[in-house]
Amino acid sequence: MLSNESLHPPAFSRSNSEASVDSASMEDFWREVESIKESSMGGQEEPPPAEVTPVDEGELEAEWLQDVGLSTLISGDEEEDGKALLSTLTRTQAAAVEKRYNTYTQTMRKKNKQSIRDVRDIFGVRESPPRDTCDNHTNQLDGTKEERELPRVIKASGSMPDDASLNSTTLSDASQDKEGSFAVPRSDSVAILETIPDLPLHSNGPSEPGQPVQNAVSDDDFLEKNIPPEAEELSFEVSYSEIVTEALKRNKLKKSEMKKEDYVLTKFIVQKTRFGLTEAGDLSADDMKKIRHLSLIELTAFFDAFGIQLKRNKTEKVKGRDNGIFGVPLTVLLDSDRKKDPGVKVPLVLQKFFEKVEESGLESEGIFRLSGCTAKVKQYREELDAKFNADKFKWDKMCHREAAVMLKAFFRELPTSLFPVEYIPAFISLMERGPHVKVQFQALHLMVMALPDANRDTAEALMTFFSKVIANESKNRMSLWNISTVMAPNLFFSRSKHSDYEELLLANTAAHIIRLMLKYQNILWKVPSFLITQVRRMNEATMLLKKQLPSVRKLLRRRTLERETASPKTSKVLQKSPSARRMSDVPEGVIRVHAPLLSKVSMAIQLNNQTKAKDILAKFQYENSHGSSECIKIQNQRLYEIGGNIGEHCLDPDAYILDVYRINPQAEWVIKPQPSS
């Protein structure tokens, strides 16, 4: 799993990186490794070590392009989603895509496998001179319609693009071109991206300069509003890769001074903007898929800024079992569980393991260091595999010690590890550079956002569970360091053979990643606002591209003629634009909110600059309980923004709705229950 590049002596030490662990922690690690080996020799089938196959750069880059939703660059198919994705990329993201596509095309040309398009056919080449990039987003909305409808393409560049680049509303001052201009392709190149008008879209930051921040979320306390001296503000509004690129250019990247004590990890405060904060579960499945694609591109660009290759080896793929509990892919388990509970996000058997430990094991000393009774563990495993899905397993006879052992085995025996172990070499290289913990968190945040839904939801539930274990440290002797060190070989595992030194590097880095997850879990699962803005732009671009398809235009033209023939008067009404119809139906600044599950099912709400989502919920609660002896409880009800440039978005109660309305005027507004986790 680790490449030769990673095997030189690590530069980090206890003085400059928390990735170093003390001897006691390492004893926990090696004890856990020995326990794993003993359990595998005790009759439990262990998948054979993965065969090491020669790495083909072209195949790796093709796999990467597929993983980020750009398989059309390989197939050559015309597809709106791929074009829309390319149209939203920031400068650093575009450079990352171009670099991988260049490597892929060069490798394919050497093999003479197929005719490969020139990179300029995809990214275009800008002829206009570089412009200053220090104008803010409002300048982008100025200018004539003709200026805003220049072809949106991505500039071909070297490893690092210059200041003039693609238009992106996700960035702050340092990433915008003057007057919202775009890169223009050469006249002899055929750009994949067609003409896409620049749609007015605010970034997910304060809508007015100088707008005071109303709320803050910290990694430890969601109610904290003042930033203490030892804390540091963390922004979700600007592309992480752009931040580190600019910091590295100016040589202003902070170094980290770490010690073992977890309290020295910087306390982060995430300030809420007027759009509030968004959890991963607050977005539709389609939009989260786009978030995953963008996150992987952004993570790659992030590591590119440090000169670190993100993915050095082909992902280990092991076929899992089709039934049972252990060794079964998370998605297969969830498919089975959803026949019982359609809304479940975390495997039910894993939830039962959590419950058993919480019942009587939270105060048990060394709960995750104990091996349990081998005979009982083997018996319970066999019974779980045979009886759990039929609801015939007797949980009352299982002790918390056996539950803890099987919880570790559950993760260790997944066909692929819960977290992508192929990224570990990149994190090792990052640790060796000793960056500030904020940089480490940003890399981790992007990795988490790039996880499949099942992995991310399961990881969140696991970290919540471990927080309960650590909260009882005084009795169970399981500190943040103990938990992270013991769990590292179970959550980040590779079936390839490694030397002890390689295992040590893997253990140090994996344990450090788990510590960061545990420390910052209250902010780790929130979607960066700049990615949400890019998703909005993707959705808008996709709709525009679909409208521009000749077949669609022809069909619409034919239907329009048919309507005009049938009823000329009616056709004039039908030809009104959606925005015109909306303006005629509902006045500006007024939204109609629907609440199908409440007695008051619909209400027109006049918005002002201070109207929050929770104010609308409170108004519905009052209207539904008015004149009734029973107060209607809508604590679990949330306001949703549906349609327009977003699939479905469960809004933060502190979100200012007028700001959301302005960036998505075509949305519908619905009050409904929030799905349980």
PDB file of C-alpha atoms in Angstrom, residues 417-601:
ATOM      1  CA  SER A 417     -11.774  -0.199   4.859  1.00  0.00           C
ATOM      2  CA  LEU A 418     -14.217   2.386   6.202  1.00  0.00           C
ATOM      3  CA  PHE A 419     -11.749   5.121   5.270  1.00  0.00           C
ATOM      4  CA  PRO A 420      -9.720   5.139   2.026  1.00  0.00           C
ATOM      5  CA  VAL A 421      -6.393   3.634   3.015  1.00  0.00           C
ATOM      6  CA  GLU A 422      -4.936   4.502  -0.404  1.00  0.00           C
ATOM      7  CA  TYR A 423      -4.866   8.162   0.706  1.00  0.00           C
ATOM      8  CA  ILE A 424      -2.667   7.435   3.722  1.00  0.00           C
ATOM      9  CA  PRO A 425       0.642   7.998   1.839  1.00  0.00           C
ATOM     10  CA  ALA A 426      -0.527  11.522   0.956  1.00  0.00           C
ATOM     11  CA  PHE A 427      -1.409  12.233   4.579  1.00  0.00           C
ATOM     12  CA  ILE A 428       1.969  10.856   5.678  1.00  0.00           C
ATOM     13  CA  SER A 429       3.690  13.275   3.299  1.00  0.00           C
ATOM     14  CA  LEU A 430       1.524  16.119   4.579  1.00  0.00           C
ATOM     15  CA  MET A 431       2.383  15.289   8.198  1.00  0.00           C
ATOM     16  CA  GLU A 432       6.088  15.361   7.352  1.00  0.00           C
ATOM     17  CA  ARG A 433       5.713  18.994   6.296  1.00  0.00           C
ATOM     18  CA  GLY A 434       4.361  19.855   9.750  1.00  0.00           C
ATOM     19  CA  PRO A 435       1.502  22.124   8.652  1.00  0.00           C
ATOM     20  CA  HIS A 436      -0.802  23.840  11.106  1.00  0.00           C
ATOM     21  CA  VAL A 437      -3.674  21.702  12.373  1.00  0.00           C
ATOM     22  CA  LYS A 438      -6.107  23.848  10.351  1.00  0.00           C
ATOM     23  CA  VAL A 439      -4.496  22.565   7.142  1.00  0.00           C
ATOM     24  CA  GLN A 440      -4.697  19.008   8.444  1.00  0.00           C
ATOM     25  CA  PHE A 441      -8.379  19.488   9.276  1.00  0.00           C
ATOM     26  CA  GLN A 442      -9.117  20.902   5.818  1.00  0.00           C
ATOM     27  CA  ALA A 443      -7.584  17.844   4.157  1.00  0.00           C
ATOM     28  CA  LEU A 444      -9.548  15.552   6.473  1.00  0.00           C
ATOM     29  CA  HIS A 445     -12.762  17.521   5.904  1.00  0.00           C
ATOM     30  CA  LEU A 446     -12.492  17.061   2.144  1.00  0.00           C
ATOM     31  CA  MET A 447     -11.713  13.359   2.529  1.00  0.00           C
ATOM     32  CA  VAL A 448     -14.847  12.900   4.663  1.00  0.00           C
ATOM     33  CA  MET A 449     -16.992  14.807   2.146  1.00  0.00           C
ATOM     34  CA  ALA A 450     -15.662  12.530  -0.629  1.00  0.00           C
ATOM     35  CA  LEU A 451     -16.725   9.356   1.216  1.00  0.00           C
ATOM     36  CA  PRO A 452     -19.712   7.342  -0.038  1.00  0.00           C
ATOM     37  CA  ASP A 453     -22.880   8.096   1.938  1.00  0.00           C
ATOM     38  CA  ALA A 454     -22.839   4.739   3.752  1.00  0.00           C
ATOM     39  CA  ASN A 455     -19.223   5.199   4.882  1.00  0.00           C
ATOM     40  CA  ARG A 456     -19.711   8.806   5.964  1.00  0.00           C
ATOM     41  CA  ASP A 457     -22.924   8.132   7.920  1.00  0.00           C
ATOM     42  CA  THR A 458     -21.361   5.103   9.601  1.00  0.00           C
ATOM     43  CA  ALA A 459     -18.202   7.049  10.452  1.00  0.00           C
ATOM     44  CA  GLU A 460     -20.260   9.836  12.025  1.00  0.00           C
ATOM     45  CA  ALA A 461     -22.191   7.358  14.174  1.00  0.00           C
ATOM     46  CA  LEU A 462     -18.935   5.654  15.196  1.00  0.00           C
ATOM     47  CA  MET A 463     -17.279   8.929  16.267  1.00  0.00           C
ATOM     48  CA  THR A 464     -20.387   9.876  18.266  1.00  0.00           C
ATOM     49  CA  PHE A 465     -20.200   6.509  20.026  1.00  0.00           C
ATOM     50  CA  PHE A 466     -16.483   6.867  20.806  1.00  0.00           C
ATOM     51  CA  SER A 467     -17.132  10.305  22.294  1.00  0.00           C
ATOM     52  CA  LYS A 468     -19.327   8.598  24.876  1.00  0.00           C
ATOM     53  CA  VAL A 469     -16.531   6.136  25.629  1.00  0.00           C
ATOM     54  CA  ILE A 470     -13.957   8.916  26.014  1.00  0.00           C
ATOM     55  CA  ALA A 471     -16.322  10.895  28.250  1.00  0.00           C
ATOM     56  CA  ASN A 472     -15.861   8.077  30.807  1.00  0.00           C
ATOM     57  CA  GLU A 473     -12.067   8.062  30.551  1.00  0.00           C
ATOM     58  CA  SER A 474     -11.566   8.461  34.303  1.00  0.00           C
ATOM     59  CA  LYS A 475     -13.145   5.018  34.808  1.00  0.00           C
ATOM     60  CA  ASN A 476     -12.494   3.079  31.612  1.00  0.00           C
ATOM     61  CA  ARG A 477      -8.957   4.435  31.020  1.00  0.00           C
ATOM     62  CA  MET A 478      -9.760   4.904  27.337  1.00  0.00           C
ATOM     63  CA  SER A 479      -8.513   8.343  26.324  1.00  0.00           C
ATOM     64  CA  LEU A 480      -8.726   9.968  22.919  1.00  0.00           C
ATOM     65  CA  TRP A 481      -5.184   8.693  22.275  1.00  0.00           C
ATOM     66  CA  ASN A 482      -5.983   5.150  23.414  1.00  0.00           C
ATOM     67  CA  ILE A 483      -9.119   4.904  21.268  1.00  0.00           C
ATOM     68  CA  SER A 484      -7.435   6.308  18.162  1.00  0.00           C
ATOM     69  CA  THR A 485      -4.398   4.047  18.504  1.00  0.00           C
ATOM     70  CA  VAL A 486      -6.396   0.870  19.149  1.00  0.00           C
ATOM     71  CA  MET A 487      -8.877   1.564  16.348  1.00  0.00           C
ATOM     72  CA  ALA A 488      -6.329   2.640  13.714  1.00  0.00           C
ATOM     73  CA  PRO A 489      -5.535  -0.892  12.435  1.00  0.00           C
ATOM     74  CA  ASN A 490      -9.261  -1.703  12.355  1.00  0.00           C
ATOM     75  CA  LEU A 491     -10.481   1.378  10.474  1.00  0.00           C
ATOM     76  CA  PHE A 492      -7.475   1.923   8.174  1.00  0.00           C
ATOM     77  CA  PHE A 493      -6.297  -1.451   6.996  1.00  0.00           C
ATOM     78  CA  SER A 494      -4.537  -2.753   3.934  1.00  0.00           C
ATOM     79  CA  ARG A 495      -4.397  -6.387   2.903  1.00  0.00           C
ATOM     80  CA  SER A 496      -1.062  -5.874   1.207  1.00  0.00           C
ATOM     81  CA  LYS A 497       2.003  -7.029   3.133  1.00  0.00           C
ATOM     82  CA  HIS A 498       4.064  -4.329   4.885  1.00  0.00           C
ATOM     83  CA  SER A 499       7.214  -4.158   6.947  1.00  0.00           C
ATOM     84  CA  ASP A 500       7.079  -3.156  10.617  1.00  0.00           C
ATOM     85  CA  TYR A 501       8.316   0.295   9.632  1.00  0.00           C
ATOM     86  CA  GLU A 502       5.521   0.688   7.109  1.00  0.00           C
ATOM     87  CA  GLU A 503       3.028  -0.473   9.727  1.00  0.00           C
ATOM     88  CA  LEU A 504       4.417   2.157  12.108  1.00  0.00           C
ATOM     89  CA  LEU A 505       3.961   4.946   9.560  1.00  0.00           C
ATOM     90  CA  LEU A 506       0.458   3.744   8.842  1.00  0.00           C
ATOM     91  CA  ALA A 507      -0.363   3.510  12.557  1.00  0.00           C
ATOM     92  CA  ASN A 508       0.952   6.988  13.375  1.00  0.00           C
ATOM     93  CA  THR A 509      -0.927   8.684  10.569  1.00  0.00           C
ATOM     94  CA  ALA A 510      -4.163   6.697  10.853  1.00  0.00           C
ATOM     95  CA  ALA A 511      -4.289   7.267  14.614  1.00  0.00           C
ATOM     96  CA  HIS A 512      -3.719  10.985  14.113  1.00  0.00           C
ATOM     97  CA  ILE A 513      -6.553  11.158  11.561  1.00  0.00           C
ATOM     98  CA  ILE A 514      -8.899   9.435  14.024  1.00  0.00           C
ATOM     99  CA  ARG A 515      -7.862  11.906  16.752  1.00  0.00           C
ATOM    100  CA  LEU A 516      -8.715  14.803  14.463  1.00  0.00           C
ATOM    101  CA  MET A 517     -12.081  13.210  13.676  1.00  0.00           C
ATOM    102  CA  LEU A 518     -12.901  12.789  17.351  1.00  0.00           C
ATOM    103  CA  LYS A 519     -11.727  16.274  18.314  1.00  0.00           C
ATOM    104  CA  TYR A 520     -13.534  18.107  15.511  1.00  0.00           C
ATOM    105  CA  GLN A 521     -16.549  15.885  14.919  1.00  0.00           C
ATOM    106  CA  ASN A 522     -19.072  18.642  15.633  1.00  0.00           C
ATOM    107  CA  ILE A 523     -17.908  20.556  12.556  1.00  0.00           C
ATOM    108  CA  LEU A 524     -16.456  17.733  10.461  1.00  0.00           C
ATOM    109  CA  TRP A 525     -19.783  16.611   8.973  1.00  0.00           C
ATOM    110  CA  LYS A 526     -20.872  20.070   7.827  1.00  0.00           C
ATOM    111  CA  VAL A 527     -20.666  20.676   4.082  1.00  0.00           C
ATOM    112  CA  PRO A 528     -18.316  23.531   3.101  1.00  0.00           C
ATOM    113  CA  SER A 529     -20.372  26.402   1.712  1.00  0.00           C
ATOM    114  CA  PHE A 530     -18.129  26.852  -1.319  1.00  0.00           C
ATOM    115  CA  LEU A 531     -19.010  23.320  -2.428  1.00  0.00           C
ATOM    116  CA  ILE A 532     -22.741  24.001  -2.057  1.00  0.00           C
ATOM    117  CA  THR A 533     -22.331  27.101  -4.214  1.00  0.00           C
ATOM    118  CA  GLN A 534     -20.607  25.017  -6.869  1.00  0.00           C
ATOM    119  CA  VAL A 535     -23.461  22.499  -6.772  1.00  0.00           C
ATOM    120  CA  ARG A 536     -25.941  25.322  -7.346  1.00  0.00           C
ATOM    121  CA  ARG A 537     -23.926  26.449 -10.354  1.00  0.00           C
ATOM    122  CA  MET A 538     -23.725  22.875 -11.641  1.00  0.00           C
ATOM    123  CA  ASN A 539     -27.493  22.502 -11.457  1.00  0.00           C
ATOM    124  CA  GLU A 540     -28.032  25.816 -13.241  1.00  0.00           C
ATOM    125  CA  ALA A 541     -25.513  24.954 -15.933  1.00  0.00           C
ATOM    126  CA  THR A 542     -27.076  21.519 -16.443  1.00  0.00           C
ATOM    127  CA  MET A 543     -30.514  23.042 -16.940  1.00  0.00           C
ATOM    128  CA  LEU A 544     -29.145  25.555 -19.440  1.00  0.00           C
ATOM    129  CA  LEU A 545     -27.208  22.927 -21.355  1.00  0.00           C
ATOM    130  CA  LYS A 546     -30.278  20.720 -21.611  1.00  0.00           C
ATOM    131  CA  LYS A 547     -32.264  23.648 -22.976  1.00  0.00           C
ATOM    132  CA  GLN A 548     -29.584  24.181 -25.601  1.00  0.00           C
ATOM    133  CA  LEU A 549     -29.738  20.632 -26.959  1.00  0.00           C
ATOM    134  CA  PRO A 550     -30.992  20.788 -30.585  1.00  0.00           C
ATOM    135  CA  SER A 551     -33.419  17.918 -30.095  1.00  0.00           C
ATOM    136  CA  VAL A 552     -34.957  19.599 -27.085  1.00  0.00           C
ATOM    137  CA  ARG A 553     -35.219  22.928 -28.875  1.00  0.00           C
ATOM    138  CA  LYS A 554     -36.875  21.233 -31.851  1.00  0.00           C
ATOM    139  CA  LEU A 555     -39.346  19.429 -29.590  1.00  0.00           C
ATOM    140  CA  LEU A 556     -40.212  22.617 -27.708  1.00  0.00           C
ATOM    141  CA  ARG A 557     -40.645  24.517 -30.957  1.00  0.00           C
ATOM    142  CA  ARG A 558     -43.044  21.854 -32.269  1.00  0.00           C
ATOM    143  CA  ARG A 559     -45.076  21.841 -29.072  1.00  0.00           C
ATOM    144  CA  THR A 560     -45.256  25.622 -29.085  1.00  0.00           C
ATOM    145  CA  LEU A 561     -46.637  25.569 -32.630  1.00  0.00           C
ATOM    146  CA  GLU A 562     -49.169  22.941 -31.614  1.00  0.00           C
ATOM    147  CA  ARG A 563     -50.347  25.069 -28.687  1.00  0.00           C
ATOM    148  CA  GLU A 564     -50.576  28.191 -30.839  1.00  0.00           C
ATOM    149  CA  THR A 565     -52.682  26.304 -33.361  1.00  0.00           C
ATOM    150  CA  ALA A 566     -54.967  24.979 -30.650  1.00  0.00           C
ATOM    151  CA  SER A 567     -55.369  28.234 -28.710  1.00  0.00           C
ATOM    152  CA  PRO A 568     -53.476  31.407 -29.711  1.00  0.00           C
ATOM    153  CA  LYS A 569     -54.645  33.259 -26.594  1.00  0.00           C
ATOM    154  CA  THR A 570     -53.509  30.512 -24.249  1.00  0.00           C
ATOM    155  CA  SER A 571     -50.115  30.241 -25.919  1.00  0.00           C
ATOM    156  CA  LYS A 572     -49.256  33.807 -24.949  1.00  0.00           C
ATOM    157  CA  VAL A 573     -49.712  32.916 -21.298  1.00  0.00           C
ATOM    158  CA  LEU A 574     -47.731  29.688 -21.630  1.00  0.00           C
ATOM    159  CA  GLN A 575     -44.832  31.480 -23.266  1.00  0.00           C
ATOM    160  CA  LYS A 576     -44.235  33.634 -20.221  1.00  0.00           C
ATOM    161  CA  SER A 577     -40.932  32.874 -18.531  1.00  0.00           C
ATOM    162  CA  PRO A 578     -41.049  31.066 -15.173  1.00  0.00           C
ATOM    163  CA  SER A 579     -39.746  34.184 -13.458  1.00  0.00           C
ATOM    164  CA  ALA A 580     -42.468  36.307 -15.070  1.00  0.00           C
ATOM    165  CA  ARG A 581     -45.149  33.844 -13.985  1.00  0.00           C
ATOM    166  CA  ARG A 582     -43.715  33.788 -10.490  1.00  0.00           C
ATOM    167  CA  MET A 583     -43.675  37.576 -10.271  1.00  0.00           C
ATOM    168  CA  SER A 584     -47.311  37.746 -11.358  1.00  0.00           C
ATOM    169  CA  ASP A 585     -48.358  35.067  -8.850  1.00  0.00           C
ATOM    170  CA  VAL A 586     -46.390  36.172  -5.784  1.00  0.00           C
ATOM    171  CA  PRO A 587     -45.008  39.669  -5.081  1.00  0.00           C
ATOM    172  CA  GLU A 588     -41.271  40.192  -4.762  1.00  0.00           C
ATOM    173  CA  GLY A 589     -39.995  39.199  -1.332  1.00  0.00           C
ATOM    174  CA  VAL A 590     -43.036  37.028  -0.591  1.00  0.00           C
ATOM    175  CA  ILE A 591     -42.842  33.244  -0.537  1.00  0.00           C
ATOM    176  CA  ARG A 592     -45.607  30.693  -0.179  1.00  0.00           C
ATOM    177  CA  VAL A 593     -44.694  28.034   2.356  1.00  0.00           C
ATOM    178  CA  HIS A 594     -46.454  24.665   2.268  1.00  0.00           C
ATOM    179  CA  ALA A 595     -46.859  22.416   5.296  1.00  0.00           C
ATOM    180  CA  PRO A 596     -48.817  19.375   4.055  1.00  0.00           C
ATOM    181  CA  LEU A 597     -48.687  17.542   7.399  1.00  0.00           C
ATOM    182  CA  LEU A 598     -50.050  20.431   9.474  1.00  0.00           C
ATOM    183  CA  SER A 599     -53.623  21.691   9.727  1.00  0.00           C
ATOM    184  CA  LYS A 600     -52.550  25.067   8.324  1.00  0.00           C
ATOM    185  CA  VAL A 601     -51.171  23.698   5.080  1.00  0.00           C
TER     186      VAL A 601
END
